[in-house]
mmCIF file of C-alpha atoms in Angstrom:
data_model
loop_
_atom_site.group_PDB
_atom_site.id
_atom_site.type_symbol
_atom_site.label_atom_id
_atom_site.label_comp_id
_atom_site.label_asym_id
_atom_site.label_seq_id
_atom_site.Cartn_x
_atom_site.Cartn_y
_atom_site.Cartn_z
ATOM 1 C CA UNK O 299 -37.829 24.647 -45.274
ATOM 2 C CA UNK O 300 -35.250 27.111 -43.953
ATOM 3 C CA UNK O 301 -33.029 24.225 -42.886
ATOM 4 C CA UNK O 302 -33.494 22.585 -46.295
ATOM 5 C CA UNK O 303 -32.615 25.714 -48.273
ATOM 6 C CA UNK O 304 -29.647 26.760 -46.112
ATOM 7 C CA UNK O 305 -27.062 24.753 -48.186
ATOM 8 C CA UNK O 306 -28.358 26.434 -51.350
ATOM 9 C CA UNK O 307 -27.954 29.884 -49.827
ATOM 10 C CA UNK O 308 -24.433 29.084 -48.618
ATOM 11 C CA UNK O 309 -23.445 27.663 -52.015
ATOM 12 C CA UNK O 310 -24.800 30.745 -53.765
ATOM 13 C CA UNK O 311 -22.799 33.034 -51.487
ATOM 14 C CA UNK O 312 -19.601 31.037 -52.058
ATOM 15 C CA UNK O 313 -19.775 30.983 -55.876
ATOM 16 C CA UNK O 314 -20.533 34.730 -55.970
ATOM 17 C CA UNK O 315 -17.172 35.619 -54.420
ATOM 18 C CA UNK O 316 -14.913 37.824 -56.521
ATOM 19 C CA UNK O 317 -11.727 37.646 -54.459
ATOM 20 C CA UNK O 318 -11.019 33.928 -54.854
ATOM 21 C CA UNK O 319 -11.429 31.378 -57.704
ATOM 22 C CA UNK O 320 -14.980 30.087 -57.939
ATOM 23 C CA UNK O 321 -15.162 27.881 -61.044
ATOM 24 C CA UNK O 322 -13.410 25.039 -59.219
ATOM 25 C CA UNK O 323 -16.166 25.026 -56.581
ATOM 26 C CA UNK O 324 -19.065 24.184 -58.884
ATOM 27 C CA UNK O 325 -18.716 20.399 -59.011
ATOM 28 C CA UNK O 326 -17.922 19.886 -55.279
ATOM 29 C CA UNK O 327 -20.861 22.112 -54.362
ATOM 30 C CA UNK O 328 -23.129 20.277 -56.773
ATOM 31 C CA UNK O 329 -22.111 16.994 -55.169
ATOM 32 C CA UNK O 330 -22.783 18.445 -51.708
ATOM 33 C CA UNK O 331 -26.242 19.659 -52.742
ATOM 34 C CA UNK O 332 -27.121 16.284 -54.220
ATOM 35 C CA UNK O 333 -26.068 14.607 -50.976
ATOM 36 C CA UNK O 334 -28.042 17.015 -48.807
ATOM 37 C CA UNK O 335 -31.119 16.614 -51.016
ATOM 38 C CA UNK O 336 -31.143 12.830 -50.883
ATOM 39 C CA UNK O 337 -34.458 11.302 -49.710
ATOM 40 C CA UNK O 338 -34.916 10.858 -45.985
ATOM 41 C CA UNK O 339 -37.647 8.828 -44.391
ATOM 42 C CA UNK O 340 -37.996 11.376 -41.594
ATOM 43 C CA UNK O 341 -38.916 14.170 -44.021
ATOM 44 C CA UNK O 342 -42.439 15.390 -44.387
ATOM 45 C CA UNK O 343 -44.196 15.071 -47.715
ATOM 46 C CA UNK O 344 -43.649 18.753 -48.497
ATOM 47 C CA UNK O 345 -39.912 18.572 -47.796
ATOM 48 C CA UNK O 346 -39.637 15.322 -49.762
ATOM 49 C CA UNK O 347 -41.315 16.952 -52.767
ATOM 50 C CA UNK O 348 -38.989 19.954 -52.539
ATOM 51 C CA UNK O 349 -35.934 17.687 -52.417
ATOM 52 C CA UNK O 350 -37.124 15.767 -55.454
ATOM 53 C CA UNK O 351 -37.709 18.987 -57.377
ATOM 54 C CA UNK O 352 -34.268 20.347 -56.508
ATOM 55 C CA UNK O 353 -32.563 17.077 -57.438
ATOM 56 C CA UNK O 354 -34.440 16.924 -60.725
ATOM 57 C CA UNK O 355 -33.419 20.480 -61.555
ATOM 58 C CA UNK O 356 -29.739 20.137 -60.676
ATOM 59 C CA UNK O 357 -29.082 16.646 -62.013
ATOM 60 C CA UNK O 358 -29.167 17.728 -65.675
ATOM 61 C CA UNK O 359 -26.891 20.726 -65.188
ATOM 62 C CA UNK O 360 -23.251 20.741 -66.321
ATOM 63 C CA UNK O 361 -23.210 17.719 -68.593
ATOM 64 C CA UNK O 362 -20.997 16.712 -71.528
ATOM 65 C CA UNK O 363 -18.020 18.938 -72.334
ATOM 66 C CA UNK O 364 -19.058 21.449 -69.686
ATOM 67 C CA UNK O 365 -18.868 18.754 -67.013
ATOM 68 C CA UNK O 366 -15.428 17.677 -68.229
ATOM 69 C CA UNK O 367 -14.093 21.228 -68.119
ATOM 70 C CA UNK O 368 -15.475 21.889 -64.639
ATOM 71 C CA UNK O 369 -13.966 18.663 -63.315
ATOM 72 C CA UNK O 370 -10.579 19.711 -64.696
ATOM 73 C CA UNK O 371 -10.925 23.088 -62.981
ATOM 74 C CA UNK O 372 -11.673 21.316 -59.709
ATOM 75 C CA UNK O 373 -8.619 19.067 -60.112
ATOM 76 C CA UNK O 374 -6.375 22.106 -60.614
ATOM 77 C CA UNK O 375 -7.556 23.587 -57.324
ATOM 78 C CA UNK O 376 -5.130 22.237 -54.676
ATOM 79 C CA UNK O 377 -7.986 22.110 -52.168
ATOM 80 C CA UNK O 378 -9.805 19.490 -54.245
ATOM 81 C CA UNK O 379 -6.920 17.775 -56.063
ATOM 82 C CA UNK O 380 -7.954 14.389 -54.648
ATOM 83 C CA UNK O 381 -11.356 14.661 -56.415
ATOM 84 C CA UNK O 382 -13.029 12.870 -53.523
ATOM 85 C CA UNK O 383 -16.465 13.373 -55.078
ATOM 86 C CA UNK O 384 -15.522 11.082 -58.005
ATOM 87 C CA UNK O 385 -14.712 7.395 -58.276
ATOM 88 C CA UNK O 386 -11.292 6.061 -59.309
ATOM 89 C CA UNK O 387 -12.171 5.700 -62.982
ATOM 90 C CA UNK O 388 -13.499 9.244 -63.186
ATOM 91 C CA UNK O 389 -10.409 10.632 -61.457
ATOM 92 C CA UNK O 390 -8.093 8.942 -63.923
ATOM 93 C CA UNK O 391 -10.183 10.274 -66.798
ATOM 94 C CA UNK O 392 -9.956 13.850 -65.485
ATOM 95 C CA UNK O 393 -6.181 13.770 -65.074
ATOM 96 C CA UNK O 394 -5.790 12.092 -68.457
ATOM 97 C CA UNK O 395 -7.546 15.056 -70.073
ATOM 98 C CA UNK O 396 -5.362 17.464 -68.120
ATOM 99 C CA UNK O 397 -2.302 15.613 -69.378
ATOM 100 C CA UNK O 398 -3.477 15.875 -72.984
ATOM 101 C CA UNK O 399 -4.135 19.609 -72.703
ATOM 102 C CA UNK O 400 -1.003 20.490 -70.748
ATOM 103 C CA UNK O 401 1.497 18.733 -73.020
ATOM 104 C CA UNK O 402 0.831 20.752 -76.226
ATOM 105 C CA UNK O 403 0.484 23.895 -74.126
ATOM 106 C CA UNK O 404 3.983 23.350 -72.755
ATOM 107 C CA UNK O 405 5.349 22.810 -76.283
ATOM 108 C CA UNK O 406 3.686 25.989 -77.556
ATOM 109 C CA UNK O 407 5.150 28.038 -74.719
ATOM 110 C CA UNK O 408 8.731 26.865 -75.319
ATOM 111 C CA UNK O 409 9.290 26.617 -79.113
ATOM 112 C CA UNK O 410 12.034 29.231 -79.074
ATOM 113 C CA UNK O 411 13.792 27.577 -76.174
ATOM 114 C CA UNK O 412 13.644 24.191 -77.879
ATOM 115 C CA UNK O 413 15.013 25.578 -81.137
ATOM 116 C CA UNK O 414 17.787 27.396 -79.268
ATOM 117 C CA UNK O 415 18.756 24.178 -77.502
ATOM 118 C CA UNK O 416 18.745 22.284 -80.793
ATOM 119 C CA UNK O 417 20.853 24.983 -82.457
ATOM 120 C CA UNK O 418 23.366 25.034 -79.600
ATOM 121 C CA UNK O 419 23.532 21.252 -79.658
ATOM 122 C CA UNK O 420 24.141 21.243 -83.410
ATOM 123 C CA UNK O 421 26.863 23.871 -83.120
ATOM 124 C CA UNK O 422 28.524 22.017 -80.272
ATOM 125 C CA UNK O 423 28.415 18.747 -82.168
ATOM 126 C CA UNK O 424 29.882 20.370 -85.276
ATOM 127 C CA UNK O 425 32.605 22.031 -83.242
ATOM 128 C CA UNK O 426 33.447 18.762 -81.473
ATOM 129 C CA UNK O 427 33.530 16.827 -84.727
ATOM 130 C CA UNK O 428 35.789 19.441 -86.317
ATOM 131 C CA UNK O 429 38.205 19.389 -83.396
ATOM 132 C CA UNK O 430 38.295 15.602 -83.362
ATOM 133 C CA UNK O 431 38.937 15.468 -87.111
ATOM 134 C CA UNK O 432 41.743 18.006 -86.859
ATOM 135 C CA UNK O 433 43.354 16.101 -84.018
ATOM 136 C CA UNK O 434 43.183 12.857 -85.974
ATOM 137 C CA UNK O 435 44.711 14.501 -89.027
ATOM 138 C CA UNK O 436 47.672 15.755 -86.967
ATOM 139 C CA UNK O 437 48.169 12.286 -85.507
ATOM 140 C CA UNK O 438 48.193 10.727 -88.959
ATOM 141 C CA UNK O 439 50.800 13.238 -90.194
ATOM 142 C CA UNK O 440 53.053 12.562 -87.211
ATOM 143 C CA UNK O 441 52.801 8.788 -87.575
ATOM 144 C CA UNK O 442 53.455 8.665 -91.269
ATOM 145 C CA UNK O 443 56.055 11.473 -91.312
ATOM 146 C CA UNK O 444 54.532 12.956 -94.413
ATOM 147 C CA UNK O 445 52.125 15.715 -95.191
ATOM 148 C CA UNK O 446 48.565 14.509 -95.625
ATOM 149 C CA UNK O 447 45.951 16.258 -97.653
ATOM 150 C CA UNK O 448 43.190 18.070 -95.793
ATOM 151 C CA UNK O 449 40.652 16.578 -98.167
ATOM 152 C CA UNK O 450 41.016 13.035 -96.819
ATOM 153 C CA UNK O 451 37.761 11.172 -96.180
ATOM 154 C CA UNK O 452 36.228 11.703 -92.781
ATOM 155 C CA UNK O 453 35.865 7.943 -92.328
ATOM 156 C CA UNK O 454 39.631 7.470 -92.480
ATOM 157 C CA UNK O 455 40.184 10.177 -89.902
ATOM 158 C CA UNK O 456 37.653 8.614 -87.552
ATOM 159 C CA UNK O 457 39.280 5.204 -87.913
ATOM 160 C CA UNK O 458 42.723 6.598 -87.180
ATOM 161 C CA UNK O 459 41.311 8.507 -84.235
ATOM 162 C CA UNK O 460 39.912 5.294 -82.813
ATOM 163 C CA UNK O 461 43.255 3.539 -83.256
ATOM 164 C CA UNK O 462 45.308 6.273 -81.587
ATOM 165 C CA UNK O 463 42.936 6.908 -78.646
ATOM 166 C CA UNK O 464 44.225 5.739 -75.256
ATOM 167 C CA UNK O 465 42.400 2.865 -73.561
ATOM 168 C CA UNK O 466 39.432 3.886 -71.388
ATOM 169 C CA UNK O 467 40.140 4.257 -67.675
ATOM 170 C CA UNK O 468 39.327 1.350 -65.417
ATOM 171 C CA UNK O 469 36.074 1.435 -63.510
ATOM 172 C CA UNK O 470 36.123 1.967 -59.809
ATOM 173 C CA UNK O 471 34.649 -0.663 -57.516
ATOM 174 C CA UNK O 472 31.528 1.449 -56.964
ATOM 175 C CA UNK O 473 31.041 1.992 -60.699
ATOM 176 C CA UNK O 474 31.500 -1.717 -61.297
ATOM 177 C CA UNK O 475 28.820 -2.580 -58.734
ATOM 178 C CA UNK O 476 26.197 0.136 -59.331
ATOM 179 C CA UNK O 477 27.175 1.722 -62.625
ATOM 180 C CA UNK O 478 24.532 0.167 -64.859
ATOM 181 C CA UNK O 479 21.635 0.570 -62.448
ATOM 182 C CA UNK O 480 22.603 4.147 -61.580
ATOM 183 C CA UNK O 481 22.805 5.196 -65.244
ATOM 184 C CA UNK O 482 19.451 3.585 -66.028
ATOM 185 C CA UNK O 483 17.736 5.357 -63.151
ATOM 186 C CA UNK O 484 19.070 8.756 -64.191
ATOM 187 C CA UNK O 485 18.065 8.295 -67.810
ATOM 188 C CA UNK O 486 14.607 7.121 -66.791
ATOM 189 C CA UNK O 487 14.070 10.134 -64.573
ATOM 190 C CA UNK O 488 15.264 12.548 -67.239
ATOM 191 C CA UNK O 489 13.089 10.978 -69.932
ATOM 192 C CA UNK O 490 10.046 10.908 -67.633
ATOM 193 C CA UNK O 491 10.258 14.535 -66.569
ATOM 194 C CA UNK O 492 7.542 16.881 -67.693
ATOM 195 C CA UNK O 493 3.836 16.698 -67.355
ATOM 196 C CA UNK O 494 3.777 13.067 -66.167
ATOM 197 C CA UNK O 495 6.069 13.806 -63.240
ATOM 198 C CA UNK O 496 4.217 17.007 -62.406
ATOM 199 C CA UNK O 497 0.798 15.337 -62.322
ATOM 200 C CA UNK O 498 2.096 12.430 -60.233
ATOM 201 C CA UNK O 499 3.741 14.749 -57.723
ATOM 202 C CA UNK O 500 0.713 17.050 -57.648
ATOM 203 C CA UNK O 501 -1.746 14.217 -57.042
ATOM 204 C CA UNK O 502 0.376 12.771 -54.248
ATOM 205 C CA UNK O 503 0.390 16.089 -52.408
ATOM 206 C CA UNK O 504 -1.834 16.767 -49.403
ATOM 207 C CA UNK O 505 -4.862 18.975 -50.190
ATOM 208 C CA UNK O 506 -4.605 22.395 -48.606
ATOM 209 C CA UNK O 507 -7.253 23.562 -46.080
ATOM 210 C CA UNK O 508 -10.515 24.897 -47.465
ATOM 211 C CA UNK O 509 -9.850 28.330 -45.998
ATOM 212 C CA UNK O 510 -6.534 28.616 -47.874
ATOM 213 C CA UNK O 511 -6.153 30.546 -51.105
ATOM 214 C CA UNK O 512 -5.432 28.373 -54.166
ATOM 215 C CA UNK O 513 -3.969 31.407 -55.943
ATOM 216 C CA UNK O 514 -1.455 31.961 -53.171
ATOM 217 C CA UNK O 515 -0.614 28.254 -53.244
ATOM 218 C CA UNK O 516 0.051 28.312 -56.982
ATOM 219 C CA UNK O 517 2.106 31.482 -56.600
ATOM 220 C CA UNK O 518 4.378 29.724 -54.122
ATOM 221 C CA UNK O 519 4.482 26.337 -55.890
ATOM 222 C CA UNK O 520 4.553 27.438 -59.521
ATOM 223 C CA UNK O 521 8.279 26.647 -59.699
ATOM 224 C CA UNK O 522 7.564 23.013 -58.790
ATOM 225 C CA UNK O 523 4.746 22.623 -61.337
ATOM 226 C CA UNK O 524 5.540 25.057 -64.173
ATOM 227 C CA UNK O 525 3.326 23.305 -66.748
ATOM 228 C CA UNK O 526 0.341 22.762 -64.478
ATOM 229 C CA UNK O 527 0.689 26.274 -63.072
ATOM 230 C CA UNK O 528 0.186 27.775 -66.511
ATOM 231 C CA UNK O 529 -2.876 25.581 -67.061
ATOM 232 C CA UNK O 530 -4.266 26.448 -63.623
ATOM 233 C CA UNK O 531 -3.870 30.145 -64.363
ATOM 234 C CA UNK O 532 -5.964 29.746 -67.511
ATOM 235 C CA UNK O 533 -8.672 27.708 -65.758
ATOM 236 C CA UNK O 534 -9.033 29.283 -62.316
ATOM 237 C CA UNK O 535 -9.515 32.810 -63.670
ATOM 238 C CA UNK O 536 -12.999 31.809 -64.907
ATOM 239 C CA UNK O 537 -15.790 33.123 -62.642
ATOM 240 C CA UNK O 538 -18.485 30.634 -61.691
ATOM 241 C CA UNK O 539 -21.266 33.203 -62.042
ATOM 242 C CA UNK O 540 -21.925 36.556 -63.694
ATOM 243 C CA UNK O 541 -22.391 38.195 -60.287
ATOM 244 C CA UNK O 542 -18.962 39.936 -60.200
ATOM 245 C CA UNK O 543 -19.570 41.560 -63.591
ATOM 246 C CA UNK O 544 -23.095 42.547 -62.538
ATOM 247 C CA UNK O 545 -21.610 44.210 -59.468
ATOM 248 C CA UNK O 546 -19.380 46.274 -61.728
ATOM 249 C CA UNK O 547 -22.448 47.547 -63.626
ATOM 250 C CA UNK O 548 -24.160 48.344 -60.330
ATOM 251 C CA UNK O 549 -21.115 50.278 -59.177
ATOM 252 C CA UNK O 550 -21.044 52.224 -62.428
ATOM 253 C CA UNK O 551 -24.745 52.993 -62.006
ATOM 254 C CA UNK O 552 -24.079 54.419 -58.549
ATOM 255 C CA UNK O 553 -21.255 56.592 -59.880
ATOM 256 C CA UNK O 554 -22.971 57.951 -62.983
ATOM 257 C CA UNK O 555 -25.980 59.717 -61.518
ATOM 258 C CA UNK O 556 -28.030 62.780 -62.460
ATOM 259 C CA UNK O 557 -25.918 64.915 -60.123
ATOM 260 C CA UNK O 558 -22.748 63.862 -62.003
ATOM 261 C CA UNK O 559 -23.996 63.956 -65.567
ATOM 262 C CA UNK O 560 -20.939 65.872 -66.798
ATOM 263 C CA UNK O 561 -18.393 63.296 -65.644
ATOM 264 C CA UNK O 562 -16.139 62.072 -68.465
ATOM 265 C CA UNK O 563 -15.877 58.405 -69.495
ATOM 266 C CA UNK O 564 -12.227 58.382 -68.439
ATOM 267 C CA UNK O 565 -13.140 59.500 -64.932
ATOM 268 C CA UNK O 566 -15.912 56.906 -64.771
ATOM 269 C CA UNK O 567 -13.379 54.190 -65.559
ATOM 270 C CA UNK O 568 -11.022 55.490 -62.885
ATOM 271 C CA UNK O 569 -13.708 55.705 -60.194
ATOM 272 C CA UNK O 570 -15.040 52.224 -60.980
ATOM 273 C CA UNK O 571 -11.502 50.852 -60.872
ATOM 274 C CA UNK O 572 -10.820 52.496 -57.513
ATOM 275 C CA UNK O 573 -14.114 51.278 -56.063
ATOM 276 C CA UNK O 574 -13.636 47.642 -57.132
ATOM 277 C CA UNK O 575 -9.982 47.490 -56.090
ATOM 278 C CA UNK O 576 -10.051 49.236 -52.747
ATOM 279 C CA UNK O 577 -8.778 47.156 -49.880
#
């Protein structure tokens, strides 16, 4: 029985940690428990009954939307990014949901930047069009030797500009050979950037060791996955259990005792903060 219950004790200790993310561990640990509790012909009747009871209890946990959210948390942990406990169809479903949630999140975070880019683009286009129109007007005046009105139609100015422009420069041999394919590749990469490229690059990466910190990994690699990093920050901060918060209440109970009944609430907050954040 001790050997049977050892994985449960270890799993409980792991998910009660308060220094590292724990929500991403729930589904891998559940899979491990289900594997360790599978029937074995060498088990005694008592052990077999205990395994069946544990499997029956854990099989119905974390279903529906809760299961989907926990799987997404696991995928955003670089230790479990391969989702080895799922089949191919389930993996694709998890990353499809991450893609759907990350895309609008990225748009919400950058509305000001997008509007600034659009405004700068509009101003630049207007400035370029104005300069081109002015240049065409000067060319028309010089060709005709007479003063032209500034209220001429823009279409006429654009036509004259096209007529007076010099012929385009000849292509080099390299541009002639690889110009079309090179331009297409660049445009494809630029149009495909964003969440699709991030997810593809993230999934192709090698999972980090189990003893590594996913928070430290995201801190170092956030520049490479800016959209996923923001989503991971929102997901991995969720504790798997209420144990860390219960520990805070226990700490407060140790601080506020009968011998310290006159301590102020502000000092209680300070002492609890110091106790829970000491190295």
